[in-house]
XYZ file of C-alpha atoms in Angstrom:
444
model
C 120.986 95.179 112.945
C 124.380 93.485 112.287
C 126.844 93.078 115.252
C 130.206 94.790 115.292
C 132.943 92.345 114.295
C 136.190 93.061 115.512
C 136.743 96.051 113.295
C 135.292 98.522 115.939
C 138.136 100.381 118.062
C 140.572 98.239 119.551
C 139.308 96.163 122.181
C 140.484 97.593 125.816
C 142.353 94.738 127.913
C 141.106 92.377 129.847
C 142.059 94.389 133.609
C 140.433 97.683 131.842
C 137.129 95.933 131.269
C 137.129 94.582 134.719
C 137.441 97.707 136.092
C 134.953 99.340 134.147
C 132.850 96.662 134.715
C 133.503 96.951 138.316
C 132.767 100.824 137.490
C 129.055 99.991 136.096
C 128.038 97.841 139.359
C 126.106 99.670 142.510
C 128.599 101.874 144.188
C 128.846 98.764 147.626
C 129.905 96.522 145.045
C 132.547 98.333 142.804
C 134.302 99.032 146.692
C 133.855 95.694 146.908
C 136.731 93.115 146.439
C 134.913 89.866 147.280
C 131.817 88.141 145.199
C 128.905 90.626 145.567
C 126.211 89.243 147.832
C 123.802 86.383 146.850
C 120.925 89.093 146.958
C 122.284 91.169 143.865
C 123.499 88.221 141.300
C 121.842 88.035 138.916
C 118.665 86.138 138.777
C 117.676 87.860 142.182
C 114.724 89.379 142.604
C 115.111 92.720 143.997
C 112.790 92.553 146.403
C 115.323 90.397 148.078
C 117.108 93.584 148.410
C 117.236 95.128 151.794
C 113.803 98.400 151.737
C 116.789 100.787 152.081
C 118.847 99.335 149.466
C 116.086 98.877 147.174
C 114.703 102.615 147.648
C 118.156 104.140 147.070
C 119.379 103.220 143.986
C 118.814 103.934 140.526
C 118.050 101.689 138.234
C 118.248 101.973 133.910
C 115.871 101.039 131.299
C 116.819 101.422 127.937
C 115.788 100.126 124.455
C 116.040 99.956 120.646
C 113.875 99.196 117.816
C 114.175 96.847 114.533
C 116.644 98.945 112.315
C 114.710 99.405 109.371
C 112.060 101.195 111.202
C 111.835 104.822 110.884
C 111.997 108.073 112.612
C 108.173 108.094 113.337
C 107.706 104.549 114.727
C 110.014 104.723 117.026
C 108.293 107.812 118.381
C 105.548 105.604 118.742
C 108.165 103.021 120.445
C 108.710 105.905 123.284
C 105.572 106.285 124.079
C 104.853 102.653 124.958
C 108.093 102.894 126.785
C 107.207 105.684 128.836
C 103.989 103.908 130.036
C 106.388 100.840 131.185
C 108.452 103.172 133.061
C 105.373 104.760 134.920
C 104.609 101.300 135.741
C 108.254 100.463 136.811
C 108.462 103.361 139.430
C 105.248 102.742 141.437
C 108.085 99.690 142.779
C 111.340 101.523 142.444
C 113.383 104.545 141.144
C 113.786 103.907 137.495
C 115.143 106.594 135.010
C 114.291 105.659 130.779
C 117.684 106.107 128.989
C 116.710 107.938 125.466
C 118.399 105.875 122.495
C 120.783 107.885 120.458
C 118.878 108.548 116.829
C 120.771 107.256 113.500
C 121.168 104.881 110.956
C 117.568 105.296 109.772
C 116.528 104.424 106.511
C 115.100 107.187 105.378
C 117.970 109.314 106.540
C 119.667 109.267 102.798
C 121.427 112.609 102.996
C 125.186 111.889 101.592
C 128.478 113.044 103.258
C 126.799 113.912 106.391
C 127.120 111.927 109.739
C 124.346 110.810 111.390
C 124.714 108.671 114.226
C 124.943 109.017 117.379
C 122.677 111.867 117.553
C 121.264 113.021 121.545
C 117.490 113.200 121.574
C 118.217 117.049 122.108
C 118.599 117.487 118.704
C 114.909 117.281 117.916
C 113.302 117.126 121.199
C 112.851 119.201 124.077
C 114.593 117.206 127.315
C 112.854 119.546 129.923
C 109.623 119.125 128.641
C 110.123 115.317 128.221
C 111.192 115.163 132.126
C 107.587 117.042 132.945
C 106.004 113.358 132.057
C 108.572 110.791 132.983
C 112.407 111.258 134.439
C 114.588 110.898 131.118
C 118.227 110.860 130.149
C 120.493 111.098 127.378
C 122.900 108.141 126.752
C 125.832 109.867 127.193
C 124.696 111.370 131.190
C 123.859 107.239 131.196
C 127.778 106.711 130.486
C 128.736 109.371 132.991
C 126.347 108.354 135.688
C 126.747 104.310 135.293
C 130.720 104.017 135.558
C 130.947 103.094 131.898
C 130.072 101.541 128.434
C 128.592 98.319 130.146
C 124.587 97.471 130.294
C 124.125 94.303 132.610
C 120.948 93.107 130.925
C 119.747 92.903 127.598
C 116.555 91.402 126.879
C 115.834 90.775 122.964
C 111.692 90.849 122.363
C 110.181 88.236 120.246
C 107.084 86.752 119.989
C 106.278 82.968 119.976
C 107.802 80.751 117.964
C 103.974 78.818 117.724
C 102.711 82.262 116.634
C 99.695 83.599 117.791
C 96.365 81.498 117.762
C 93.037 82.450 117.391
C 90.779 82.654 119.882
C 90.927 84.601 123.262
C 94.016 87.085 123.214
C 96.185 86.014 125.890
C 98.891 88.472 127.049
C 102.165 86.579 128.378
C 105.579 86.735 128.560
C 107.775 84.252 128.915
C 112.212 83.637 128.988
C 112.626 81.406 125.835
C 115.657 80.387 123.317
C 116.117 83.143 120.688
C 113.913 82.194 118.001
C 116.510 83.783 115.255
C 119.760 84.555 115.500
C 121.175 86.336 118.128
C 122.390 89.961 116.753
C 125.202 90.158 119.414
C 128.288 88.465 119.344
C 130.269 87.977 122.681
C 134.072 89.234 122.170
C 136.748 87.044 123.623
C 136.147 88.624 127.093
C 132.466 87.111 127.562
C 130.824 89.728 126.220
C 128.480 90.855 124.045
C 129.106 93.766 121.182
C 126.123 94.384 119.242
C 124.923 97.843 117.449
C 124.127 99.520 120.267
C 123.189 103.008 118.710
C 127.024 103.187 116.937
C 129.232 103.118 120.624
C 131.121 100.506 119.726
C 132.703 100.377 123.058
C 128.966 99.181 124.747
C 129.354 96.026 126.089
C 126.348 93.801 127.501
C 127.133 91.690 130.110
C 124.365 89.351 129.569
C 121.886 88.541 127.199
C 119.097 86.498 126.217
C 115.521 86.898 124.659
C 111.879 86.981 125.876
C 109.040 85.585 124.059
C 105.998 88.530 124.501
C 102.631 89.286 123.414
C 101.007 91.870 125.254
C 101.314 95.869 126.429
C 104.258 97.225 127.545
C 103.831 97.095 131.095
C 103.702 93.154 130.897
C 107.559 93.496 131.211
C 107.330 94.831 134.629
C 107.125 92.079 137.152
C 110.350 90.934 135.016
C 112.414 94.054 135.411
C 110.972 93.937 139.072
C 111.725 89.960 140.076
C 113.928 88.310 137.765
C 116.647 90.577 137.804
C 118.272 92.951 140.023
C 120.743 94.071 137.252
C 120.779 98.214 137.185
C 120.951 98.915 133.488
C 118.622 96.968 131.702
C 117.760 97.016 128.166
C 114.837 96.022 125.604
C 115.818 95.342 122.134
C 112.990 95.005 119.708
C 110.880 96.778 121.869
C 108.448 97.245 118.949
C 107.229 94.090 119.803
C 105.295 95.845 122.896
C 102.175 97.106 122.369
C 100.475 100.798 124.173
C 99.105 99.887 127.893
C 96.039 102.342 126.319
C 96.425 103.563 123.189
C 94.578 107.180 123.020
C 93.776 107.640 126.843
C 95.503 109.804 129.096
C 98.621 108.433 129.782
C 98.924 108.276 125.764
C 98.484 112.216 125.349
C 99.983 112.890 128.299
C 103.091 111.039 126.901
C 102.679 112.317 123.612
C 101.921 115.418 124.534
C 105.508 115.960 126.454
C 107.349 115.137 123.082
C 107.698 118.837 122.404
C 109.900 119.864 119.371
C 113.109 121.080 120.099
C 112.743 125.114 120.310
C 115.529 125.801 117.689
C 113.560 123.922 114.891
C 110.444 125.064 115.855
C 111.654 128.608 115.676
C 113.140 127.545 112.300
C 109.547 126.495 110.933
C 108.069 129.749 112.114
C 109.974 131.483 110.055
C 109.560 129.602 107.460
C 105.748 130.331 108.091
C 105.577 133.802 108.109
C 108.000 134.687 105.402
C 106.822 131.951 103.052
C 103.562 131.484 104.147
C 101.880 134.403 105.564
C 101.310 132.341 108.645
C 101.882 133.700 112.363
C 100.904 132.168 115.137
C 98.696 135.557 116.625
C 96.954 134.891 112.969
C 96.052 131.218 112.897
C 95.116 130.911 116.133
C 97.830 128.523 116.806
C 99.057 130.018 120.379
C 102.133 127.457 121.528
C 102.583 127.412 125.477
C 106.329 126.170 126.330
C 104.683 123.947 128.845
C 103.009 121.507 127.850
C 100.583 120.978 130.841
C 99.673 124.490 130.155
C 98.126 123.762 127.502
C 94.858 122.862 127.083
C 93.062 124.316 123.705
C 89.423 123.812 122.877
C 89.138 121.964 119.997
C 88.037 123.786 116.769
C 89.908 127.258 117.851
C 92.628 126.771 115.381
C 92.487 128.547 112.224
C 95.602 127.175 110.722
C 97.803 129.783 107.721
C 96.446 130.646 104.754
C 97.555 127.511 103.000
C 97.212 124.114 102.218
C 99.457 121.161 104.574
C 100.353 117.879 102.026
C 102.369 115.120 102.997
C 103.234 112.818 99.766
C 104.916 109.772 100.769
C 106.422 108.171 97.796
C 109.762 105.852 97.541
C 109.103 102.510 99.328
C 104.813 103.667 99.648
C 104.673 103.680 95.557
C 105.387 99.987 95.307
C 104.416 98.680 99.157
C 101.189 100.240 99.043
C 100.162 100.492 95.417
C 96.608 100.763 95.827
C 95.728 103.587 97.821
C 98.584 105.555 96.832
C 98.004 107.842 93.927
C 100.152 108.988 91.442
C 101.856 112.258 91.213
C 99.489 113.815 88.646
C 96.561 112.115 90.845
C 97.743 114.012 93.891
C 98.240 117.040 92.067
C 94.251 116.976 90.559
C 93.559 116.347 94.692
C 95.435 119.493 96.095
C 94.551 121.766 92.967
C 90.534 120.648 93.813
C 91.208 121.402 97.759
C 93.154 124.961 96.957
C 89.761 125.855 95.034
C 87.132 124.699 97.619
C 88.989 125.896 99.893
C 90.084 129.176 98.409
C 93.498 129.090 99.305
C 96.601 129.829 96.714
C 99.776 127.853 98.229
C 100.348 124.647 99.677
C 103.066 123.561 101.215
C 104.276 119.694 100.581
C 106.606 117.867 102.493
C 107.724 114.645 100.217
C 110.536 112.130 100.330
C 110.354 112.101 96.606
C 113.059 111.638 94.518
C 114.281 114.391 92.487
C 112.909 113.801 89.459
C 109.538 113.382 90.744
C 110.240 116.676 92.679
C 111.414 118.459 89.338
C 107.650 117.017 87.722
C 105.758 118.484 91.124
C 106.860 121.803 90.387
C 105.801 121.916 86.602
C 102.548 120.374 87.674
C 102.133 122.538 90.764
C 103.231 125.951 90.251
C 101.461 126.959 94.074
C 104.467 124.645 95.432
C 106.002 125.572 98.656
C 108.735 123.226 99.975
C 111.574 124.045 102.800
C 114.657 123.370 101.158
C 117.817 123.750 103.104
C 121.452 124.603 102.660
C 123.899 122.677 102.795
C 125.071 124.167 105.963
C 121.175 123.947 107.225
C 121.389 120.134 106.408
C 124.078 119.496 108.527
C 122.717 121.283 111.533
C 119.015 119.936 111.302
C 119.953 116.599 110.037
C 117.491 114.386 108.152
C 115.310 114.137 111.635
C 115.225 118.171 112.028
C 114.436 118.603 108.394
C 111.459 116.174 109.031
C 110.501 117.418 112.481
C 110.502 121.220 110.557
C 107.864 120.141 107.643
C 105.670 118.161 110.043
C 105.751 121.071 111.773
C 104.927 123.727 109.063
C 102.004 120.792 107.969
C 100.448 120.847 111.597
C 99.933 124.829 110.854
C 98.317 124.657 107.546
C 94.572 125.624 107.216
C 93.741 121.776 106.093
C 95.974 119.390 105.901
C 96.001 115.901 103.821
C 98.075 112.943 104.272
C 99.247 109.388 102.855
C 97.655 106.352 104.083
C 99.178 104.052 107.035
C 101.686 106.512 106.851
C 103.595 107.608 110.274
C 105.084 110.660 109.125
C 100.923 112.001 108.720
C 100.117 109.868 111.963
C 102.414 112.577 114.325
C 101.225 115.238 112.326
C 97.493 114.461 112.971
C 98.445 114.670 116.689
C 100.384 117.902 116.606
C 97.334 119.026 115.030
C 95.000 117.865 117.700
C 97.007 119.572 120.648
C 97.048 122.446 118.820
C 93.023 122.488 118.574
C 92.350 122.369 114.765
C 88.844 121.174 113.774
C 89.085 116.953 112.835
C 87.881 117.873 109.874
C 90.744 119.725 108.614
C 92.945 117.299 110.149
C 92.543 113.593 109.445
C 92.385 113.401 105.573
C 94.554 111.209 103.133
C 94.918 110.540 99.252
C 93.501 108.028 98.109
C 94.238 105.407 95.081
C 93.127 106.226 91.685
C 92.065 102.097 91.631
C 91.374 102.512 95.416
C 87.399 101.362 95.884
C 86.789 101.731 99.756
C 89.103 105.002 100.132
C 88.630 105.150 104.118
C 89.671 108.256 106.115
C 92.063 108.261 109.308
C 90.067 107.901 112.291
C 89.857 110.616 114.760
C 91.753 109.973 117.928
C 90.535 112.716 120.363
C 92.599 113.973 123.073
C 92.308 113.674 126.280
C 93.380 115.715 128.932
């Protein structure tokens, strides 16, 4: 994450950033001509505030995540988020802002712009409000008064590191361990990244050391600061309150696909693949607390799901990823045992690797868009579309430690498919101990 230098827009003046600034403040205070009261300064707690006061308002918590982590992670990110937010509003009225997607790394596609892009583009708000209240960043900008977020907390851990023994989960306000990746302008304040809206100011900033769950942040948000908008950067750092309980699925289970690319996978499906829903026994409800499937009532399409990581994976995990002719032995073994004749692969391999998969692997089925598809989908739609064809398949088999098969072993597991068919991987061709994914069972 680099901050914006001076090269952004032109910098409003001095009077308009007051005002806006005035703008992004509780409603008594932009009216307000003199100091605000002691009670909402910064550094209050707001439980200072008067109960009616307190109860009234609406308060902001957004986030980001270390740049170079991808699409998948930062799904992972949300759903850590949403359990801090649960924990937030048994105090007060707190809304999660959803961080505009882009910049990604493994968004490559040239000549297409992808920043800035509304969670609506690959996820279904409605369903996401069901499980927590949630709002795009650009209702934040309407809602707020303006580009300003009064807090910004950067997550870190210790600068001693972590030390063996008992696990100890604290949190504590300490100087920034590295360099601060905000700059302040020559108004006082701070320009950073912030999802490519280079107009975003922060009014303040400074970093907490953490180690712990998400909802460690809490008392924070509820005592040390009465600011409105508040936000988390490197909120990777945070860990799930409980990973795989309730509140997990419940979370993850609300992070329904946007309709248009699920309809767009369908399809796909059933002119490609011969796969309906009526068929597989894959029935979808549109709500998401409808749905509660037995599991091992899936039948999945008559084909074979592969996910083949390969770029970065080929040289940062060498040993239990196999090579392209050792995949292909893999799925041409499963096709037979399992008597199945295509298989559909979802890659981020480079073109002449995909050129050598389809001379190797004549059963090949890949969703390949237009150029006109590409720019509607985007890089995220295109990969929300294959994990989605994968969580249909019959059996599916993914790459080790890989994210991209993670969220596909869960879309499998609300839709009901046997664990068996589900929570496979490659393995190495020097790979001695080649474990399988462990089963993470929902829970309703």
């Amino acid at each position: 994450m680099a901050a914006l230098g001076p090269g952004g827009r032109c910098a409003p003046t001095l009077p308009l950033l007051l005002g806006l600034a005035a703008l992004a403040l509780p409603p008594s205070l932009a009216a307000a001509s003199e100091p605000p009261p002691a009670a909402l300064r910064a550094g209050h707690a707001a439980s200072s505030l008067p109960a009616a006061a307190a109860a009234s308002r609406t308060r902001y918590l957004l986030y980001d995540v270390n740049p170079p982590e991808g699409f998948n992670l930062r799904r992972d990110v949300y759903v850590r988020i949403a359990s801090l937010l649960k924990t937030l509003r048994k105090s007060e009225n707190w809304v999660l802002v959803l961080p505009p997607w882009g910049r990604l790394y493994h968004w490559q596609s040239a000549d297409i712009l992808q920043v800035r892009i509304a969670w609506s583009e690959f996820f279904d708000i409605p369903s996401l409000n069901k499980n927590i209240p949630v709002i795009e960043y650009e209702q934040f900008l309407a809602e707020s008064g303006g580009p300003f977020i009064e807090q910004v907390y950067v997550l870190q851990g210790y600068a001693e590191g972590w030390k063996e023994g008992t696990w100890e989960e604290k949190i504590d306000e300490k100087p920034c361990i590295d360099q601060l990746m905000y700059s302040r302008d020559k108004h006082g304040y701070y320009r950073g990244w912030f999802w490519g809206y280079e107009e975003t100011r922060g009014l303040n900033a400074s970093c907490l050391s953490v180690q712990g769950s998400a909802s460690i942040v809490a008392p924070i948000l509820l005592k040390n600061t009465s600011a409105q908008s508040v936000m988390l950067d490197r909120a990777e750092n945070l860990l799930h309150d409980h990973y795989g309980g309730k509140d997990y699925w419940n979370t993850r289970r609300s992070m329904v696909f946007a309709k248009h690319l699920r309809v767009v996978g369908d399809k796909f499906r059933k002119k490609y693949l011969q796969s309906t829903d009526e068929a597989d026994r894959t029935q979808y409800k549109e709500d998401w607390t409808q749905m509660n499937v037995k599991t091992g009532t899936a039948l999945g399409g008559p084909y074979l799901g592969v996910h083949l990581r390969r770029r970065d994976f080929v040289w940062g995990h060498r040993e239990d990823v196999p090579s392209l002719q050792g995949a292909v032995k893999k799925i041409h073994s499963l096709l037979e045992s399992l008597k199945l004749e295509r298989v559909f692969v979802a890659t981020d391999a480079v073109e002449e690797e995909i050129e050598l998969l389809k001379k190797l692997l004549p059963e090949m089925v890949r969703f390949e868009p237009s150029l006109e598809e590409l720019k509607l989908y985007k890089d995220g739609g295109l990969a929300v579309i294959d994990q989605w064809i994968c969580a249909h398949a019959r059996y599916f088999i993914g790459t080790s430690v890989s994210t991209f098969s993670f969220r596909i072993h869960e879309e499998r597991e609300i839709l009901g498919f046997d664990p068996k068919t589900t929570y496979n991987r490659f393995c190495g061709e020097t790979e001695k101990n080649c474990e399988q994914p462990a089963h993470w069972k929902i829970v309703y």
